[in-house]
XYZ file of C-alpha atoms in Angstrom:
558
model
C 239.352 18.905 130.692
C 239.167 22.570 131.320
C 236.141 24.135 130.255
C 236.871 26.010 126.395
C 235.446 28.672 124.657
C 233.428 26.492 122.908
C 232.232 24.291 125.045
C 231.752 28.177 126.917
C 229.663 28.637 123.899
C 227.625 25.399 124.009
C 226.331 26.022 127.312
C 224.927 29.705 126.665
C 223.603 28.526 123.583
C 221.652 25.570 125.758
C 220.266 27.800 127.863
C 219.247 30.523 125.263
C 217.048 27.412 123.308
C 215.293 26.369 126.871
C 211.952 27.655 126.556
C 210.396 27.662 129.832
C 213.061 29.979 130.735
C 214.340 33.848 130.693
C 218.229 34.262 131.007
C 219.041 36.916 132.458
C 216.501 36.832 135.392
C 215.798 40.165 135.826
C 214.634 40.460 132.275
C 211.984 37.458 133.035
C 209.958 39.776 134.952
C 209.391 43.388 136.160
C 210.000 41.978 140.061
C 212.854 42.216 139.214
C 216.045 44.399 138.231
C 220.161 44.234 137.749
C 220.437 44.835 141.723
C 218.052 41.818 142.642
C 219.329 39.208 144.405
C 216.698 36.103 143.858
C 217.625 36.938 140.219
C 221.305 36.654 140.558
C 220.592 33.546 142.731
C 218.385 31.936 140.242
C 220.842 32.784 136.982
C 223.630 30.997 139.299
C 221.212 27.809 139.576
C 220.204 28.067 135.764
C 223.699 28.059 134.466
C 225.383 25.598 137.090
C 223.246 23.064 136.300
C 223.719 23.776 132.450
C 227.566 23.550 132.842
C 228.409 20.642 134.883
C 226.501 18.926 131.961
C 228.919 19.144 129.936
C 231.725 16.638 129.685
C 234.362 19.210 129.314
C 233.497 21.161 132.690
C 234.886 18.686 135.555
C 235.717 21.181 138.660
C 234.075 23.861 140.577
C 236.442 26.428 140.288
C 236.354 27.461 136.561
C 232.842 27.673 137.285
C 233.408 30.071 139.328
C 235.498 32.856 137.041
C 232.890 32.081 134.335
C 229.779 32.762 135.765
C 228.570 36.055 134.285
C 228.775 38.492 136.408
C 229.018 41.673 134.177
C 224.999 42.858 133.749
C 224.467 42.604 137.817
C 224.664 45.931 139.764
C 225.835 45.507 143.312
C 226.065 49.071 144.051
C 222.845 48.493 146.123
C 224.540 45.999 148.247
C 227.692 47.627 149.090
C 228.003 49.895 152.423
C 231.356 51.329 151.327
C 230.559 54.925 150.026
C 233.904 56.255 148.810
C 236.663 54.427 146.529
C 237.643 50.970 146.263
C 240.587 49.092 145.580
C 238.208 46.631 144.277
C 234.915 46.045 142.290
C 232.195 43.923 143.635
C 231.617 41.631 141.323
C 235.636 40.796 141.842
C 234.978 40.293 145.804
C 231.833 38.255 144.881
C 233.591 35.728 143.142
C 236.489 35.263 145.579
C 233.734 35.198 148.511
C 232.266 32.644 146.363
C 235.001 30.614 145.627
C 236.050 30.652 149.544
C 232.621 29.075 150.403
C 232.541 26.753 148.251
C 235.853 25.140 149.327
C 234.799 25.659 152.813
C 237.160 28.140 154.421
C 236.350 29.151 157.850
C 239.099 31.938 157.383
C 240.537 34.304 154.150
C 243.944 32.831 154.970
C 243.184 29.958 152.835
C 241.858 32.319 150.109
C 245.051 34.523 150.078
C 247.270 31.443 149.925
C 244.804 29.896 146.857
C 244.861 33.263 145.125
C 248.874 33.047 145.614
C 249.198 29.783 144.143
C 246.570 29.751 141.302
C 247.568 33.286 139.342
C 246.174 31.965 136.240
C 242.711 32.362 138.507
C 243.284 35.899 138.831
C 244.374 36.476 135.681
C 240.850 35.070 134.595
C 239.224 37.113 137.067
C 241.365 40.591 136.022
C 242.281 40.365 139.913
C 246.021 42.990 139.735
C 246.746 42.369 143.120
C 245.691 39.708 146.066
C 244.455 41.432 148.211
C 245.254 40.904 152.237
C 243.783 38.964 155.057
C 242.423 41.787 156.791
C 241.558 43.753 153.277
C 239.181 40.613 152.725
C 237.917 40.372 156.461
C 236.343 43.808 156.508
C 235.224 43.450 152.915
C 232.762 40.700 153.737
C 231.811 42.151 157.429
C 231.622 45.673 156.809
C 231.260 46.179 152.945
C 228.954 43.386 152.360
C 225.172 43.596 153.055
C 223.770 40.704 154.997
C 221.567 40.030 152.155
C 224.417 39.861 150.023
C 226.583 37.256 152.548
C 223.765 34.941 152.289
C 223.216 35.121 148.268
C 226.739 33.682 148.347
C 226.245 31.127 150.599
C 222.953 30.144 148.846
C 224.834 30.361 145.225
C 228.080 28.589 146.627
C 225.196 25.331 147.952
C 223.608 25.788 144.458
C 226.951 25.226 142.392
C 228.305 22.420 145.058
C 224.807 20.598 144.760
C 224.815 21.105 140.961
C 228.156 19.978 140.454
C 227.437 16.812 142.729
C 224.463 15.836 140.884
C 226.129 15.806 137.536
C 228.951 13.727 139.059
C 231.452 16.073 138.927
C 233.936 16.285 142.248
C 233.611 18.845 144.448
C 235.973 20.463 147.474
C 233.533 19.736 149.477
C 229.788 17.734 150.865
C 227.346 20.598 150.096
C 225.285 21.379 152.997
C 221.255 20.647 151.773
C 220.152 23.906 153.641
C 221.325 27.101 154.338
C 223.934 28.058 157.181
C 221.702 31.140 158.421
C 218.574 28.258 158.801
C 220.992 25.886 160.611
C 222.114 28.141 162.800
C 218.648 28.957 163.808
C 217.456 25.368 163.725
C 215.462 24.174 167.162
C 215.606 20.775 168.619
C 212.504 18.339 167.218
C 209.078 18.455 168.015
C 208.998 22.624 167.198
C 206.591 24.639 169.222
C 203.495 26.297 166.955
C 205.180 29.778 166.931
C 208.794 28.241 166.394
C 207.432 26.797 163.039
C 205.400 29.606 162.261
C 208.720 32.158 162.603
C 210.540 29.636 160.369
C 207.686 29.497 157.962
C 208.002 32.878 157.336
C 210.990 32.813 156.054
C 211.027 30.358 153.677
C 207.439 31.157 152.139
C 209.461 34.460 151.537
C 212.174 32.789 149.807
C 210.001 30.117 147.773
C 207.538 32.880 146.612
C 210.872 34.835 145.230
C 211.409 31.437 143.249
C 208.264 31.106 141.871
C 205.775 33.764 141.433
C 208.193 35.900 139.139
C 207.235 33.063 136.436
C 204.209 34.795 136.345
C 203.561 37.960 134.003
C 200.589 40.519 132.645
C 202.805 41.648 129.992
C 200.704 45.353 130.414
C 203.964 47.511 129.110
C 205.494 50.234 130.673
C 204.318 53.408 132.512
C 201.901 51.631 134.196
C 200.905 52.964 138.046
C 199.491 49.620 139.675
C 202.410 47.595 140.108
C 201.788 44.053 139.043
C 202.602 42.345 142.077
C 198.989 43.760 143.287
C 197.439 41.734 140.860
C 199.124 38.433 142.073
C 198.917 40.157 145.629
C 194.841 40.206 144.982
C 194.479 36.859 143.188
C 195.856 35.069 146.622
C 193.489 37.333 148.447
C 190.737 36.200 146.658
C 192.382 32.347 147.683
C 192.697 33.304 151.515
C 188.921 33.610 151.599
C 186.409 30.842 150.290
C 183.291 31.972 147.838
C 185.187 35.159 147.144
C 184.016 36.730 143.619
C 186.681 39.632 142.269
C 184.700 42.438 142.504
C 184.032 42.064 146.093
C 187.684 40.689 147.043
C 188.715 44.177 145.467
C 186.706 46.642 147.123
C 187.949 44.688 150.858
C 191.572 44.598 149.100
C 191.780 47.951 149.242
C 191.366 48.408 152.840
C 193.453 45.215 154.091
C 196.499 46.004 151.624
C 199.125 48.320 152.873
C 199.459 48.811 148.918
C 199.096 52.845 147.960
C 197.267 51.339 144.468
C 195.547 48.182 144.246
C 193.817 47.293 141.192
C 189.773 47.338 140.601
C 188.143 44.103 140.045
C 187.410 44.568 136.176
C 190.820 45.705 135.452
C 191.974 42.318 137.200
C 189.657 40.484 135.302
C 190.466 41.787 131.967
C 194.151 41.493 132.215
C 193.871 38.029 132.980
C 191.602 37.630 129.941
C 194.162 38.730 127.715
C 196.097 35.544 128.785
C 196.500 32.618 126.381
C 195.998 28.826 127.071
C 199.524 28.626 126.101
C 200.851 31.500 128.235
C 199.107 30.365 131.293
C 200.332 27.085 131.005
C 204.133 28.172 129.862
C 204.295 29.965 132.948
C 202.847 27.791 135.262
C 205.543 25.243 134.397
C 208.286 28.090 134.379
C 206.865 28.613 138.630
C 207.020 25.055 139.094
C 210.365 24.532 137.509
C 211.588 27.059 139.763
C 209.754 25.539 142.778
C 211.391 22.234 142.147
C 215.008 23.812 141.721
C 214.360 25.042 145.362
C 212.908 22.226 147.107
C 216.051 20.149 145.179
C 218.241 21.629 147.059
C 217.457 19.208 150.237
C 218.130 15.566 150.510
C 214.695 15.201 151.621
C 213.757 15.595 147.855
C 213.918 13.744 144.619
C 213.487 14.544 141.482
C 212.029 11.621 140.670
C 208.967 9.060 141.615
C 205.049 8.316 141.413
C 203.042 10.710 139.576
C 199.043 10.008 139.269
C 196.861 11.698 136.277
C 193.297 12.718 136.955
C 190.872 14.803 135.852
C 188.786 17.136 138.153
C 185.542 18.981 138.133
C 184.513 22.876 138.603
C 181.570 23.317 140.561
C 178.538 22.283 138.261
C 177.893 24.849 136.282
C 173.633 26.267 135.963
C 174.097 29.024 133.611
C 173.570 29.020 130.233
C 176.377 27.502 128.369
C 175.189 28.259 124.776
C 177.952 28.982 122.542
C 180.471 27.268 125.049
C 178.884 23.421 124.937
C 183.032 22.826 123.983
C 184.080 24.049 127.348
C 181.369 22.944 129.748
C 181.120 19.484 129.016
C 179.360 17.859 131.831
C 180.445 15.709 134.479
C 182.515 12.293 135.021
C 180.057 10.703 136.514
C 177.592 11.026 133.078
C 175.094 13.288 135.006
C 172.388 15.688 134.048
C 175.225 18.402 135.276
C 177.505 20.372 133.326
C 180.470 21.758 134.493
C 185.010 23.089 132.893
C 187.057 20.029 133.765
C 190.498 20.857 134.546
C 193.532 17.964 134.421
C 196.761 17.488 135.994
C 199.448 15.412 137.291
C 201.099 15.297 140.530
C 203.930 13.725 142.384
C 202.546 11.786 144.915
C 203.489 8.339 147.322
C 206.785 10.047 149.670
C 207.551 13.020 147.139
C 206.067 16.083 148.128
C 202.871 16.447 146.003
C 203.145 19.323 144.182
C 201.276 19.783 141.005
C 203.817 19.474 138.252
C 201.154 20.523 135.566
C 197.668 21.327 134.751
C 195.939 21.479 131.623
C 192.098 22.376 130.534
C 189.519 19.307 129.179
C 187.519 20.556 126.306
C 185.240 18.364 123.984
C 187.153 16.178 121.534
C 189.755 15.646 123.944
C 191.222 12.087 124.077
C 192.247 10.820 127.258
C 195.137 9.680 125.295
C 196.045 13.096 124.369
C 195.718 14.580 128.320
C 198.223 11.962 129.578
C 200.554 12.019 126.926
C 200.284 15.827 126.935
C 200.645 16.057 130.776
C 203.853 13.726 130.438
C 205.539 15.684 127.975
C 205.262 18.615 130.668
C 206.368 16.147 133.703
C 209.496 14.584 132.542
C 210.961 18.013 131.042
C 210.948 18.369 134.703
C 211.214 15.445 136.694
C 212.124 11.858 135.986
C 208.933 9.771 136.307
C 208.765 6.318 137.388
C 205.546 5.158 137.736
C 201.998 6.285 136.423
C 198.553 5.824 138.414
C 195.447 7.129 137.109
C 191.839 6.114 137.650
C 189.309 3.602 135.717
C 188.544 6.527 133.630
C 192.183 5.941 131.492
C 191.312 2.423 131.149
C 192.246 2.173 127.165
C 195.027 -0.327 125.722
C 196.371 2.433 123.632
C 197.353 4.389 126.659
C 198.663 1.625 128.340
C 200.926 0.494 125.464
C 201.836 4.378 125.304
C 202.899 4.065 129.100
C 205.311 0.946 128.066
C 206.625 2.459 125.126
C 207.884 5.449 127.384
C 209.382 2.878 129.934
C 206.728 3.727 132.387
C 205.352 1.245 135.229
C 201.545 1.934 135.482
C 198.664 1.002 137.643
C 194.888 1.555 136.194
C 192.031 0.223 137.564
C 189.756 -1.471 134.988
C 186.279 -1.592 133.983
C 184.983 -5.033 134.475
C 183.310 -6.422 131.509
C 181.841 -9.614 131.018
C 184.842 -11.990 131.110
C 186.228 -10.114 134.307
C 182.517 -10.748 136.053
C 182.532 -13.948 135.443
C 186.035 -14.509 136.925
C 185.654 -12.404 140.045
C 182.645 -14.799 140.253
C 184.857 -17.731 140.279
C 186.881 -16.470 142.282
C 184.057 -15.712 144.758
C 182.887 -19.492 144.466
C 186.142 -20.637 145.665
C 186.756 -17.523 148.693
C 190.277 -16.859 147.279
C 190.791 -12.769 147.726
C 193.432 -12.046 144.874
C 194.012 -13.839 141.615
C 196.675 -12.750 139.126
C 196.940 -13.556 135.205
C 198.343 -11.910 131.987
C 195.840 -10.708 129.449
C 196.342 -9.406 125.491
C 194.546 -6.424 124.810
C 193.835 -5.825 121.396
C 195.407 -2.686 119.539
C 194.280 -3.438 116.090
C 196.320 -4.334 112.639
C 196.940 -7.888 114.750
C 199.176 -5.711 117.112
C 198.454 -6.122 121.183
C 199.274 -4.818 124.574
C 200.344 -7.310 126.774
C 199.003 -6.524 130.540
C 198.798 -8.065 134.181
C 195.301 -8.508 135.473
C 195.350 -8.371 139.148
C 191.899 -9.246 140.763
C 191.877 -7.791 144.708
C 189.083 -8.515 147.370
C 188.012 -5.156 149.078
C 187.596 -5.446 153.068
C 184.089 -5.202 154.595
C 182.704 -5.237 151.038
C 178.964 -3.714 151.077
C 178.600 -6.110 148.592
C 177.882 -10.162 148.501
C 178.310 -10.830 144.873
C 181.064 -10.447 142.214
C 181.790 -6.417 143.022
C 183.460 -7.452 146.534
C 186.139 -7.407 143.807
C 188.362 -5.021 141.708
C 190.457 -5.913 138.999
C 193.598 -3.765 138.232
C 196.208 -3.812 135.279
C 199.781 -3.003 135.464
C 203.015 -3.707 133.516
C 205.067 -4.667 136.437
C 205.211 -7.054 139.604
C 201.955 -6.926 141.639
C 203.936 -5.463 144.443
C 203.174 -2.361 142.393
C 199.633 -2.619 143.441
C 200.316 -1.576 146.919
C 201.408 1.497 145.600
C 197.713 2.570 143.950
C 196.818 4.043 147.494
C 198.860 6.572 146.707
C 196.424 7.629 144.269
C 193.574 9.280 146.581
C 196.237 11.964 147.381
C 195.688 13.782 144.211
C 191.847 13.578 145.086
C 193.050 15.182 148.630
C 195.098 18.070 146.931
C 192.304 18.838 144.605
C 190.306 20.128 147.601
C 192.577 21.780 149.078
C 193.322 23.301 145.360
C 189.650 23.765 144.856
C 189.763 25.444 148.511
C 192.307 28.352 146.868
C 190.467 29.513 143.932
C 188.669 32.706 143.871
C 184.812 32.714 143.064
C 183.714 33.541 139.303
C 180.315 33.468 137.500
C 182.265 33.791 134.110
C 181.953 31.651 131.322
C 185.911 33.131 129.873
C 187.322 29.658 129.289
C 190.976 30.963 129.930
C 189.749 33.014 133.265
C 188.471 29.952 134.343
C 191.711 27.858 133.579
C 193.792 30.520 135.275
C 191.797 30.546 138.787
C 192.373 26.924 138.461
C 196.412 26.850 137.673
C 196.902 29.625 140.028
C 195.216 27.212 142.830
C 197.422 24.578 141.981
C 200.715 27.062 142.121
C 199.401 28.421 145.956
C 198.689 24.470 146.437
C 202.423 23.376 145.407
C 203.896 26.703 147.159
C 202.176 25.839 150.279
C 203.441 21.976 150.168
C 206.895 23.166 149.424
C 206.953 25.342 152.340
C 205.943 22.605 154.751
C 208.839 20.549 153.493
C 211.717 23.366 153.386
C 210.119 23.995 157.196
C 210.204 20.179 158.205
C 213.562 19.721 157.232
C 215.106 22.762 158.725
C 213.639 22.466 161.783
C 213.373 18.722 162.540
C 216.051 17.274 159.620
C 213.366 14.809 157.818
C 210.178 15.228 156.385
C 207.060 13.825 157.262
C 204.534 13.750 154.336
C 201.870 15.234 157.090
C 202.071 18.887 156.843
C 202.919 20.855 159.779
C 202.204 23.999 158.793
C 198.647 25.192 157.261
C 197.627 26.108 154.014
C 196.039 29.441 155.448
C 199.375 29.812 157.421
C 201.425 29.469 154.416
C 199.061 31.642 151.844
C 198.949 34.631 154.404
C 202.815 35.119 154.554
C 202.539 34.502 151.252
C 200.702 37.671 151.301
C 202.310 39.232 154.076
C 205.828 38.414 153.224
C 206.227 39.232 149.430
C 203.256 41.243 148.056
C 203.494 39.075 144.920
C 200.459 36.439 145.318
């Protein structure tokens, strides 16, 4: 069916209810403006993917004369100085509409627009313009930057379209023509990868640092990219406190105005829990929209949950006993926990969310929480999480979602006695199913999987561990993938700037921003494996350091 004005309607409406969203981009953020490009390219992403939802929108072309166009200003991207025979945002669409059919030519386009005057009707196009009218148009009146946004928004709508199973002129290429063209053969050289690494850090950080805002007002004379700009500074360089990252910022920044280190300090302060947290997942959303754009990548797979220290803390905590709560590991230290959960296994393990541990916390309540956050994103398969989340009630919270899990668990008396047994007789894995108790005469029902570690240190019962799951014990294999999430969190841990502060929400914003640089950096080593070699290997071939300093260099966000 062709789309309506109210099914029109139902889209706008959908996206105007999505809270981890602005629509129009440029109103998200002060990055951006009416003339900015990454904004018109991420509106074009937002609303595709809205549209082809709906039943009623079947083809690519409508799609096309109904993305709004009006509130962008492409004055700044047109080298024609005099008067036009036509407006921008008219040539835009038609440019648009030629790539994503796949013309190599305008002939085709002249011939559609010949054929289809109900399209430029639509489009209040008076006259189709000529072959050689359209040629110079896109060679002489468009800006470069401008030629690519349409061939990155023309992908976008092709992939979008594809995903929602609607038919499409054409395959969409999974990368952009510019990086294909400049594509080596395999094996890169160092500076090869480096060169293309530049690049894309400079498009991901355009996705996903915008998410991020101070919310100071207007009039202000430090822009606030320096304030992102400083808190990856502070990441680039290990132990390093504000105040001292601030007074060498101002020397290694080619910024005019770079902010002191209390003024940093106290405008993170005066963000929320809730805002930290609603941005962080508006960056990631943003991250993933990018990195979906490959084959390489799928929105779906293996998350694990875990929880992970600060460094012990040896202050006084008095009056904040809620926040530093001590250690896993039930020592005489004290230190903020911090939790998140992470695609790991093949996917590319970026952080999906993170969340702050205070007192009173359930475990139940983190990984339901922290699931909430993951599917609005990403469609999640299976669940791993350490011995700490053994508890029936999350388990049977796991199945009720649908969700395959893997937990280690704690082995009690009855699990001693079997890996005893089991010991007695030299047998290395021993499966059976188990009820665990919910209460009100209501149960889980589990798989207990009992696995003999290699070149045990140990000669009695603990040569064995016992797992549970909800699935075939082929899903064991798959809890290796777990000590990934331990590997990100140094690496994470590695990218946070040094505080002494007890501010509960400075602390939790050191730690998301980590885990943004963290997922920015592993998102740039798959864009970079893919357009250089076609496939991606899960070992990085480009450094964090690399990545974080044209992160830096490239954007002057963060």
């Amino acid at each position: 069916m062709a789309p309506t004005r109210e099914s029109r309607g139902t889209v706008f409406q959908q996206i105007a209810q999505l809270s981890s969203v602005d629509w129009p981009t440029y109103e998200s953020s002060p990055l951006f403006d009416r003339s900015s490009l990454p904004a018109l390219e991420s509106d074009i992403r937002l609303v595709a993917e809205t549209w082809f939802q709906h039943d009623d929108h079947e083809g690519v072309d409508p799609f096309v004369h109904a993305v709004p166009l009006a509130y962008v200003q492409f004055d700044a991207h047109d080298r024609y100085a005099g008067s036009t025979s036509y407006e921008m945002a008219t040539l835009f669409r038609l440019f648009l509409l030629k790539e994503c059919h796949g013309w190599d030519h305008e002939t085709p386009l002249v011939e559609y627009l010949t054929q289809h005057p109900d399209f430029c009707d639509v489009i209040r196009l008076d006259s189709v313009p000529n072959q050689s009218t359209l040629w110079r148009s896109w060679h002489h009146r468009f800006t470069p930057e401008l030629q690519d946004t349409v061939e990155t928004a023309a992908r976008t709508i092709l992939i979008k379209a594809q995903n929602a199973g609607v038919s499409v002129p054409r395959e969409p290429e999974r990368q952009s023509r510019r990086h294909r063209d400049e594509r080596t053969e395999s094996n890169p050289d160092d500076q090869t990868v480096l060169e293309q690494a530049e690049a894309v850090t400079e498009q991901v950080s355009r996705v996903a640092f915008p998410a991020f805002s101070l919310d100071r007002g207007e009039g202000c004379e430090i822009h606030e990219n320096a304030y992102w700009d400083l808190q990856t500074y502070l990441g680039l360089r290990e132990n390093l406190a504000v105040n001292e990252g601030a007074r060498s910022f101002i020397h290694e920044s080619n910024r005019e105005r770079t902010p002191l280190g209390h003024a940093h300090r106290e405008h993170v302060r005066d963000l929320s829990i809730k805002q930290i947290r609603e941005m962080y997942h508006q960056a990631v959303g943003r991250l993933l929209d990018r990195v979906a754009e490959t084959e390489e990548f799928f929105r779906a797979g293996i998350v694990a949950i875990d929880i992970t220290e600060d460094d012990p803390f040896t202050g006084d905590r008095t009056g904040h006993e809620d926040e530093i709560i001590g250690t896993k590991e039930k020592t005489n230290e004290y230190a903020y926990q911090w939790a998140t959960v992470q695609f790991v296994g093949n996917a590319v393990p970026i952080v999906l969310d993170a969340r702050p541990v205070r007192k009173g916390d359930t475990r139940k309540e983190i990984v339901e929480d922290l699931l909430d956050s993951a599917e609005a994103l990403v469609h999640v398969d299976n669940v791993l999480m350490d011995r700490e989340f053994d508890s029936q009630h999350i388990l049977e919270m796991l199945s009720q979602r649908g969700l395959s899990y893997v937990v280690p668990k704690r082995m009690q008396t009855s699990e001693k006695a079997q890996a005893k047994r089991l010991l007695k007789k030299g047998k290395d894995r021993y499966e059976t199913d188990r009820k665990l108790h919910l209460g009100d005469n209501e149960w889980h029902s589990t798989t207990l999987i009992y696995r003999r570690k290699e070149n045990s240190e140990h000669t009695d019962h603990r040569q064995y561990s016992v797992f549970m799951t909800n699935r075939k014990s082929s899903l064991l294999s798959e809890y290796g993938y777990r000590w990934e999430i331990e590997s990100g969190y140094k690496s994470i841990k590695r990218f946070m700037g040094a505080t002494t502060s007890k501010h509960f929400g400075l602390r939790f914003f050191y730690f998301a921003f980590a885990c943004l640089l963290y997922s920015v950096w592993r998102a740039v080593d798959l864009l970079v494996q893919v357009q250089l070699t076609g496939e991606y290997e899960h070992s990085p071939i480009i450094t964090a350091d690399n990545t974080l300093t044209l992160v830096k260099k490239e954007t002057g966000i963060g």
